[in-house]
């Protein structure tokens, strides 16, 4: 244990009691691990992030209960070592369960499940559908198992919430055997976020239910979902998280013939095309500057033409998608914005709604301007056809809730 860590352990002993029966939430990615320790009443949490895994610059950024920030270097950058350090940092709080965000649950899982040998094998097997993510998720489960074999673990699948989609929404118009024999279908992602914000919106609105929401999760990854009466009816992401909206570095929808065209005309390999569509496109590809909307907004304000186009395209594509997803809803209560962009960019929200100009949506500009930096609230004018909400997402909280529920804890 590093010296930096041990000094803060002494300071925090008195705080341990305030985190009652906490659940540890782990989100193990290919180069990062996000974690949160959340008390039973969800009022208290410790959070952190291990980043740059696999590189010499790997480190854990940990925020203690009293807000103190620590940085711990991970020699060699190994995933297992980072997880060990994270568990060391948190063991004094006696977590009672661990909930893992797992990207792909295929069509087998429509809810969170307790980990056993079969479930772990399934998470690994489903790497055919999520080659970058599921193996890292499985590693996290095994690391916890090795150190705390008696602590129950639960997997919460990013795809599970969308398992309520009807075939008309989840099938691709492709030969049937691709679906029945090879599971080629639309799965959808960001499920915990869409579930969390739609449930929250239904809780805080005064509209009588059942409610029909379009939830727009706009972060680095972006997706939109039609949620009616708590169920996902359609969503923008598909077999993989590449389908749908334009994102930070992902293209979203392109002509399916693009691959063959680029292969024939430019001699690009499938791997090169895949990398280009996932890592070099979207806001980054169009602006030529960054995948970070703040950087692009600043450049656009200074007259950068490609930055202006990137923002216009982003908003146009989100608005167009929301309009089409509204067809899935029997009743349209409102739109819920979330994610780093949805929660913070007042102008992006305004522009997206301008794209939907035939819907009779009216924005209260003052309320919209006040919804930044983690504020929750509505911003529709009194005479708007539908409601407009900003609900900061809390995927960790949702994963902790689902973990406790799967284990029969309160
Ligand atoms: P992730 O999908 O990685 O969790 P986030 O939800 O944190 O990402 O969203 C990241 C995006 O949010 C970035 O494009 C960032 O520029 C944007 N963002 C964050 N804060 C603001 C802000 N104040 N104004 C505009 N965009 C913002």
Coordinates of C-alpha atoms and ligand atoms in Angstrom, one line a residue:
X1 CA 0.0 0.0 0.0
X2 CA 1.4 3.4 -0.9
X3 CA 2.3 6.0 1.8
X4 CA -0.3 8.3 0.3
X5 CA -3.1 5.9 1.0
X6 CA -2.1 4.9 4.5
X7 CA -2.1 8.4 5.8
X8 CA -5.7 9.0 4.8
X9 CA -6.9 5.6 6.3
X10 CA -6.2 7.0 9.8
X11 CA -8.2 10.1 9.1
X12 CA -11.2 8.2 7.8
X13 CA -11.7 5.6 10.5
X14 CA -14.4 7.7 12.2
X15 CA -16.2 8.0 8.9
X16 CA -16.7 4.3 8.3
X17 CA -19.9 4.2 10.4
X18 CA -21.6 6.7 8.1
X19 CA -21.5 4.3 5.2
X20 CA -24.1 1.7 6.4
X21 CA -24.2 -1.6 4.6
X22 CA -22.6 -0.2 1.5
X23 CA -22.7 -1.8 -2.0
X24 CA -19.6 -1.6 -4.1
X25 CA -20.3 -0.7 -7.8
X26 CA -17.6 -1.6 -10.3
X27 CA -17.5 -0.6 -13.9
X28 CA -14.4 -2.3 -15.3
X29 CA -13.6 -1.1 -18.8
X30 CA -10.7 -2.0 -21.2
X31 CA -8.5 0.9 -19.9
X32 CA -10.3 2.2 -16.9
X33 CA -12.2 1.1 -13.8
X34 CA -14.9 3.4 -12.3
X35 CA -16.0 2.5 -8.8
X36 CA -18.5 3.8 -6.2
X37 CA -19.2 2.6 -2.7
X38 CA -22.8 3.5 -1.9
X39 CA -24.5 3.4 1.4
X40 CA -27.8 1.4 1.9
X41 CA -29.8 4.7 2.1
X42 CA -27.9 6.0 -1.1
X43 CA -27.1 9.2 0.8
X44 CA -23.3 8.6 1.1
X45 CA -20.8 7.5 -1.3
X46 CA -17.0 7.2 -2.1
X47 CA -16.0 7.3 -5.7
X48 CA -13.0 6.8 -7.8
X49 CA -11.5 6.0 -11.1
X50 CA -8.5 4.0 -12.2
X51 CA -7.4 5.3 -15.6
X52 CA -4.7 4.7 -18.3
X53 CA -4.6 1.0 -17.4
X54 CA -2.2 -0.9 -19.5
X55 CA 0.2 2.1 -19.6
X56 CA 3.0 3.3 -17.3
X57 CA 0.9 6.4 -16.4
X58 CA -1.9 4.2 -14.8
X59 CA -3.2 5.7 -11.6
X60 CA -6.2 5.7 -9.3
X61 CA -7.9 8.9 -8.6
X62 CA -9.8 8.4 -5.4
X63 CA -12.2 10.8 -3.6
X64 CA -12.6 10.1 0.1
X65 CA -15.8 10.5 2.1
X66 CA -14.9 14.0 3.2
X67 CA -14.0 15.0 -0.4
X68 CA -10.2 14.7 -0.1
X69 CA -8.6 13.7 -3.4
X70 CA -5.9 11.1 -3.6
X71 CA -3.8 9.8 -6.6
X72 CA -2.1 6.4 -6.4
X73 CA 0.2 5.2 -9.2
X74 CA -0.3 1.7 -10.4
X75 CA 3.1 0.3 -11.3
X76 CA 3.0 -1.5 -14.6
X77 CA -0.6 -0.5 -15.1
X78 CA -2.1 -3.9 -14.6
X79 CA -5.9 -4.3 -14.3
X80 CA -5.6 -6.9 -11.5
X81 CA -3.3 -4.6 -9.4
X82 CA -5.6 -1.6 -9.9
X83 CA -8.5 -3.7 -8.6
X84 CA -6.5 -5.0 -5.7
X85 CA -5.6 -1.4 -4.7
X86 CA -9.2 -0.3 -5.1
X87 CA -10.4 -3.1 -2.8
X88 CA -7.7 -2.2 -0.3
X89 CA -8.9 1.4 -0.2
X90 CA -12.4 0.3 0.5
X91 CA -12.2 -2.8 2.7
X92 CA -12.5 -0.8 5.9
X93 CA -16.1 0.0 5.0
X94 CA -17.2 -3.6 5.0
X95 CA -19.2 -3.6 1.8
X96 CA -21.9 -6.3 1.7
X97 CA -22.3 -6.8 -2.0
X98 CA -20.6 -6.0 -5.3
X99 CA -22.5 -4.9 -8.4
X100 CA -20.8 -5.0 -11.8
X101 CA -21.8 -3.1 -14.8
X102 CA -21.6 -5.6 -17.6
X103 CA -22.0 -4.2 -21.1
X104 CA -23.6 -7.2 -22.9
X105 CA -26.1 -9.6 -21.6
X106 CA -27.2 -10.9 -25.0
X107 CA -30.8 -11.9 -25.2
X108 CA -30.4 -14.2 -22.2
X109 CA -30.6 -11.6 -19.5
X110 CA -33.4 -9.1 -19.0
X111 CA -32.5 -8.3 -15.4
X112 CA -29.6 -8.3 -12.9
X113 CA -28.5 -11.7 -11.7
X114 CA -26.3 -13.0 -8.9
X115 CA -22.9 -14.2 -10.1
X116 CA -22.3 -18.0 -10.1
X117 CA -20.0 -20.1 -12.3
X118 CA -22.6 -20.2 -15.0
X119 CA -23.2 -16.5 -15.1
X120 CA -19.5 -15.8 -15.1
X121 CA -19.1 -18.2 -18.1
X122 CA -22.0 -16.4 -19.9
X123 CA -20.4 -13.0 -19.4
X124 CA -17.2 -14.4 -20.9
X125 CA -19.0 -16.2 -23.7
X126 CA -20.9 -13.0 -24.7
X127 CA -17.6 -11.4 -25.6
X128 CA -18.6 -12.4 -29.2
X129 CA -21.0 -9.4 -28.9
X130 CA -18.8 -7.1 -26.9
X131 CA -15.2 -8.0 -27.5
X132 CA -13.7 -5.0 -25.8
X133 CA -16.0 -4.8 -22.8
X134 CA -17.2 -8.2 -21.5
X135 CA -13.7 -9.6 -20.9
X136 CA -12.7 -6.6 -18.8
X137 CA -16.0 -7.0 -16.9
X138 CA -15.3 -10.7 -16.3
X139 CA -11.8 -9.8 -15.0
X140 CA -13.4 -7.5 -12.4
X141 CA -15.7 -10.3 -11.2
X142 CA -12.8 -12.8 -10.9
X143 CA -10.6 -10.3 -9.0
X144 CA -13.3 -9.7 -6.4
X145 CA -14.0 -13.5 -6.2
X146 CA -10.3 -14.1 -5.5
X147 CA -10.0 -11.7 -2.6
X148 CA -13.6 -11.9 -1.2
X149 CA -15.0 -15.3 -2.1
X150 CA -17.9 -14.9 0.3
X151 CA -19.2 -11.5 -0.8
X152 CA -22.1 -11.9 -3.1
X153 CA -21.7 -10.3 -6.6
X154 CA -24.3 -9.3 -9.1
X155 CA -24.0 -8.4 -12.7
X156 CA -26.2 -5.6 -14.1
X157 CA -26.3 -5.7 -17.9
X158 CA -26.3 -2.5 -20.0
X159 CA -28.5 -4.3 -22.4
X160 CA -31.1 -5.7 -20.0
X161 CA -33.4 -2.7 -19.8
X162 CA -34.0 -2.9 -23.6
X163 CA -35.1 -6.5 -23.5
X164 CA -38.7 -5.3 -23.5
X165 CA -38.4 -4.0 -27.0
X166 CA -40.8 -5.7 -29.4
X167 CA -39.4 -7.6 -32.4
X168 CA -40.5 -4.8 -34.7
X169 CA -37.9 -2.6 -33.0
X170 CA -35.2 -5.1 -32.2
X171 CA -35.0 -7.1 -35.4
X172 CA -33.0 -6.0 -38.4
X173 CA -34.5 -6.6 -41.9
X174 CA -32.0 -9.4 -42.6
X175 CA -32.4 -13.1 -43.3
X176 CA -34.0 -14.8 -40.4
X177 CA -31.2 -17.3 -39.8
X178 CA -28.9 -14.4 -38.8
X179 CA -31.2 -13.8 -35.9
X180 CA -32.2 -17.3 -34.9
X181 CA -28.8 -18.9 -35.3
X182 CA -26.4 -16.0 -34.7
X183 CA -28.3 -13.6 -32.4
X184 CA -27.9 -10.7 -34.8
X185 CA -30.5 -8.2 -33.6
X186 CA -30.6 -4.8 -31.9
X187 CA -29.8 -4.9 -28.2
X188 CA -29.4 -1.3 -27.1
X189 CA -27.1 0.0 -24.4
X190 CA -26.9 2.7 -21.6
X191 CA -29.8 0.7 -20.1
X192 CA -29.1 1.6 -16.5
X193 CA -29.0 5.3 -17.4
X194 CA -32.2 5.3 -19.5
X195 CA -33.9 3.2 -16.7
X196 CA -32.8 5.6 -14.0
X197 CA -33.7 8.9 -15.6
X198 CA -37.1 7.7 -17.0
X199 CA -38.0 6.4 -13.6
X200 CA -36.9 9.6 -11.9
X201 CA -38.9 11.7 -14.4
X202 CA -42.0 9.7 -13.7
X203 CA -41.4 10.3 -10.0
X204 CA -41.1 14.1 -10.2
X205 CA -43.6 15.0 -13.0
X206 CA -47.1 16.0 -12.0
X207 CA -48.4 14.4 -15.2
X208 CA -50.6 11.4 -14.6
X209 CA -49.3 8.1 -15.9
X210 CA -48.6 5.9 -17.6
X211 CA -45.8 8.1 -19.0
X212 CA -44.1 8.1 -22.4
X213 CA -40.6 9.5 -22.2
X214 CA -37.9 10.0 -24.8
X215 CA -34.6 9.8 -22.8
X216 CA -31.6 11.4 -24.5
X217 CA -28.3 10.2 -22.9
X218 CA -25.8 12.6 -24.4
X219 CA -22.2 12.1 -23.1
X220 CA -19.2 10.8 -24.9
X221 CA -21.4 7.9 -25.9
X222 CA -24.9 9.0 -26.9
X223 CA -28.2 7.1 -27.2
X224 CA -31.9 7.9 -27.1
X225 CA -34.7 5.6 -25.9
X226 CA -38.5 5.5 -26.0
X227 CA -39.7 4.5 -22.6
X228 CA -43.4 3.8 -22.0
X229 CA -44.8 2.9 -18.6
X230 CA -41.3 2.0 -17.4
X231 CA -40.4 -0.2 -20.4
X232 CA -38.0 0.4 -23.2
X233 CA -39.9 0.2 -26.5
X234 CA -37.1 1.3 -28.9
X235 CA -33.6 2.7 -28.7
X236 CA -31.0 4.2 -31.0
X237 CA -28.1 1.8 -30.3
X238 CA -28.2 -1.6 -31.9
X239 CA -26.1 -4.8 -32.1
X240 CA -23.2 -2.7 -30.9
X241 CA -23.0 0.8 -29.4
X242 CA -22.0 2.3 -32.8
X243 CA -25.5 2.5 -34.2
X244 CA -27.7 5.6 -33.8
X245 CA -26.7 9.1 -32.7
X246 CA -23.5 10.9 -33.6
X247 CA -21.2 10.7 -30.6
X248 CA -17.9 12.0 -29.3
X249 CA -15.7 9.8 -31.5
X250 CA -18.3 7.3 -32.9
X251 CA -20.1 8.0 -36.2
X252 CA -23.5 6.6 -35.3
X253 CA -25.6 5.7 -38.4
X254 CA -23.9 5.6 -41.7
X255 CA -24.8 3.8 -45.0
X256 CA -24.3 0.0 -44.3
X257 CA -22.5 -0.1 -47.7
X258 CA -19.8 2.2 -46.4
X259 CA -17.6 -0.7 -45.4
X260 CA -17.5 -2.3 -48.8
X261 CA -17.1 1.0 -50.5
X262 CA -14.1 2.0 -48.4
X263 CA -12.6 -1.5 -48.8
X264 CA -12.9 -1.4 -52.6
X265 CA -12.0 2.3 -53.2
X266 CA -9.4 2.9 -50.5
X267 CA -8.2 -0.6 -49.7
X268 CA -9.0 -0.2 -46.1
X269 CA -9.2 -3.3 -43.9
X270 CA -12.3 -4.1 -41.8
X271 CA -10.3 -3.4 -38.7
X272 CA -9.2 0.0 -40.0
X273 CA -12.8 0.9 -40.9
X274 CA -14.0 -0.3 -37.5
X275 CA -11.4 1.9 -35.7
X276 CA -12.2 4.9 -37.9
X277 CA -16.0 4.6 -37.2
X278 CA -15.5 4.1 -33.4
X279 CA -12.5 6.3 -32.6
X280 CA -12.0 8.9 -35.2
X281 CA -15.5 10.0 -36.2
X282 CA -18.4 11.8 -34.6
X283 CA -17.7 15.3 -33.1
X284 CA -14.0 14.6 -33.4
X285 CA -14.1 13.6 -37.0
X286 CA -16.3 16.5 -38.1
X287 CA -14.6 19.3 -36.0
X288 CA -11.1 17.9 -36.6
X289 CA -10.4 19.3 -33.1
X290 CA -11.7 17.3 -30.2
X291 CA -14.4 14.9 -29.0
X292 CA -15.1 17.3 -26.1
X293 CA -18.1 19.5 -26.8
X294 CA -16.8 22.3 -24.6
X295 CA -13.7 22.6 -26.8
X296 CA -15.9 22.6 -29.9
X297 CA -18.3 25.1 -28.6
X298 CA -15.5 27.5 -27.8
X299 CA -14.0 27.1 -31.3
X300 CA -17.4 27.6 -32.9
X301 CA -17.8 30.8 -30.9
X302 CA -14.5 32.0 -32.3
X303 CA -15.8 31.3 -35.9
X304 CA -14.3 27.8 -36.6
X305 CA -16.5 26.5 -39.5
X306 CA -15.9 22.8 -38.9
X307 CA -16.7 23.2 -35.2
X308 CA -20.0 24.9 -36.1
X309 CA -20.9 22.1 -38.5
X310 CA -20.0 19.5 -35.9
X311 CA -22.5 21.1 -33.4
X312 CA -25.2 21.5 -36.1
X313 CA -24.9 17.9 -37.2
X314 CA -24.9 16.6 -33.7
X315 CA -28.1 18.5 -32.8
X316 CA -29.8 17.7 -36.2
X317 CA -29.1 14.0 -35.8
X318 CA -30.3 13.9 -32.2
X319 CA -33.5 15.9 -33.0
X320 CA -34.2 13.7 -36.0
X321 CA -33.8 10.5 -34.0
X322 CA -36.0 11.8 -31.1
X323 CA -38.7 12.7 -33.7
X324 CA -38.6 9.2 -35.1
X325 CA -38.4 7.4 -31.7
X326 CA -41.6 9.3 -30.7
X327 CA -43.4 6.9 -33.1
X328 CA -42.7 4.1 -30.6
X329 CA -44.6 5.9 -27.8
X330 CA -48.4 5.3 -27.4
X331 CA -48.4 8.6 -25.5
X332 CA -45.7 11.4 -25.4
X333 CA -45.2 12.9 -22.0
X334 CA -41.8 14.5 -22.6
X335 CA -38.1 14.4 -23.2
X336 CA -35.5 13.8 -20.6
X337 CA -31.9 15.0 -21.2
X338 CA -29.0 13.5 -19.4
X339 CA -25.2 12.8 -19.7
X340 CA -22.4 15.4 -19.7
X341 CA -23.9 17.2 -22.7
X342 CA -27.5 16.7 -21.9
X343 CA -27.0 18.0 -18.3
X344 CA -24.8 20.9 -19.1
X345 CA -25.1 22.4 -22.6
X346 CA -28.1 24.8 -22.6
X347 CA -27.5 25.7 -26.3
X348 CA -27.3 22.1 -27.4
X349 CA -30.7 21.3 -25.8
X350 CA -32.2 24.4 -27.4
X351 CA -30.9 23.5 -30.9
X352 CA -32.1 19.9 -30.6
X353 CA -35.6 21.1 -29.8
X354 CA -35.5 23.6 -32.7
X355 CA -34.9 20.6 -35.0
X356 CA -38.2 19.2 -33.7
X357 CA -40.0 22.4 -34.6
X358 CA -43.3 20.7 -35.8
X359 CA -44.0 19.2 -32.3
X360 CA -45.3 22.3 -30.6
X361 CA -42.5 22.2 -28.0
X362 CA -42.0 25.5 -26.1
X363 CA -38.9 26.1 -24.1
X364 CA -38.7 28.3 -21.0
X365 CA -35.3 29.9 -21.7
X366 CA -34.6 31.1 -18.1
X367 CA -35.3 27.6 -16.7
X368 CA -33.2 26.0 -19.4
X369 CA -30.3 28.3 -18.6
X370 CA -30.4 27.3 -14.9
X371 CA -30.2 23.6 -15.6
X372 CA -26.4 23.1 -15.6
X373 CA -23.8 21.5 -13.3
X374 CA -25.9 18.6 -11.9
X375 CA -29.2 20.5 -11.4
X376 CA -32.4 18.6 -11.9
X377 CA -35.6 20.3 -13.2
X378 CA -38.1 21.0 -15.9
X379 CA -37.7 23.7 -18.6
X380 CA -40.9 23.5 -20.7
X381 CA -43.1 26.6 -21.0
X382 CA -46.6 26.4 -19.7
X383 CA -48.1 26.1 -23.2
X384 CA -45.6 23.5 -24.4
X385 CA -47.1 20.4 -26.1
X386 CA -44.8 18.1 -24.0
X387 CA -42.6 18.3 -20.9
X388 CA -38.9 18.9 -20.9
X389 CA -36.6 17.7 -18.1
X390 CA -33.0 17.6 -17.2
X391 CA -32.3 14.6 -14.9
X392 CA -28.6 14.0 -14.0
X393 CA -28.0 10.4 -14.6
X394 CA -26.8 8.1 -11.7
X395 CA -25.9 4.8 -13.2
X396 CA -23.9 3.8 -10.0
X397 CA -27.0 4.4 -7.9
X398 CA -29.2 2.3 -10.2
X399 CA -26.6 -0.5 -10.3
X400 CA -26.5 -0.5 -6.5
X401 CA -30.3 -0.6 -6.3
X402 CA -30.5 -3.5 -8.8
X403 CA -27.7 -5.3 -6.9
X404 CA -29.5 -5.1 -3.6
X405 CA -32.8 -6.2 -5.3
X406 CA -31.2 -9.2 -7.0
X407 CA -29.9 -10.3 -3.6
X408 CA -33.2 -9.7 -1.8
X409 CA -31.6 -6.9 0.4
X410 CA -33.6 -3.8 1.1
Ligands
LIG1 P1 -19.1 9.7 -20.6 O1 -20.0 9.2 -21.7 O2 -17.7 9.4 -20.9 O3 -19.6 9.3 -19.2 P2 -20.0 12.4 -20.0 O4 -21.4 11.9 -19.7 O5 -19.2 12.9 -18.8 O6 -19.2 11.3 -20.7 O7 -20.1 13.5 -21.1 C1 -18.9 14.0 -21.7 C2 -19.4 15.1 -22.6 O8 -20.1 16.1 -21.9 C3 -18.2 15.8 -23.3 O9 -18.5 16.0 -24.7 C4 -18.1 17.1 -22.6 O10 -17.6 18.1 -23.4 C5 -19.6 17.4 -22.4 N1 -19.8 18.4 -21.3 C6 -19.5 18.3 -20.0 N2 -19.7 19.5 -19.4 C7 -20.1 20.4 -20.4 C8 -20.5 21.7 -20.4 N3 -20.5 22.5 -19.3 N4 -20.9 22.3 -21.6 C9 -20.9 21.5 -22.7 N5 -20.5 20.2 -22.7 C10 -20.2 19.7 -21.6

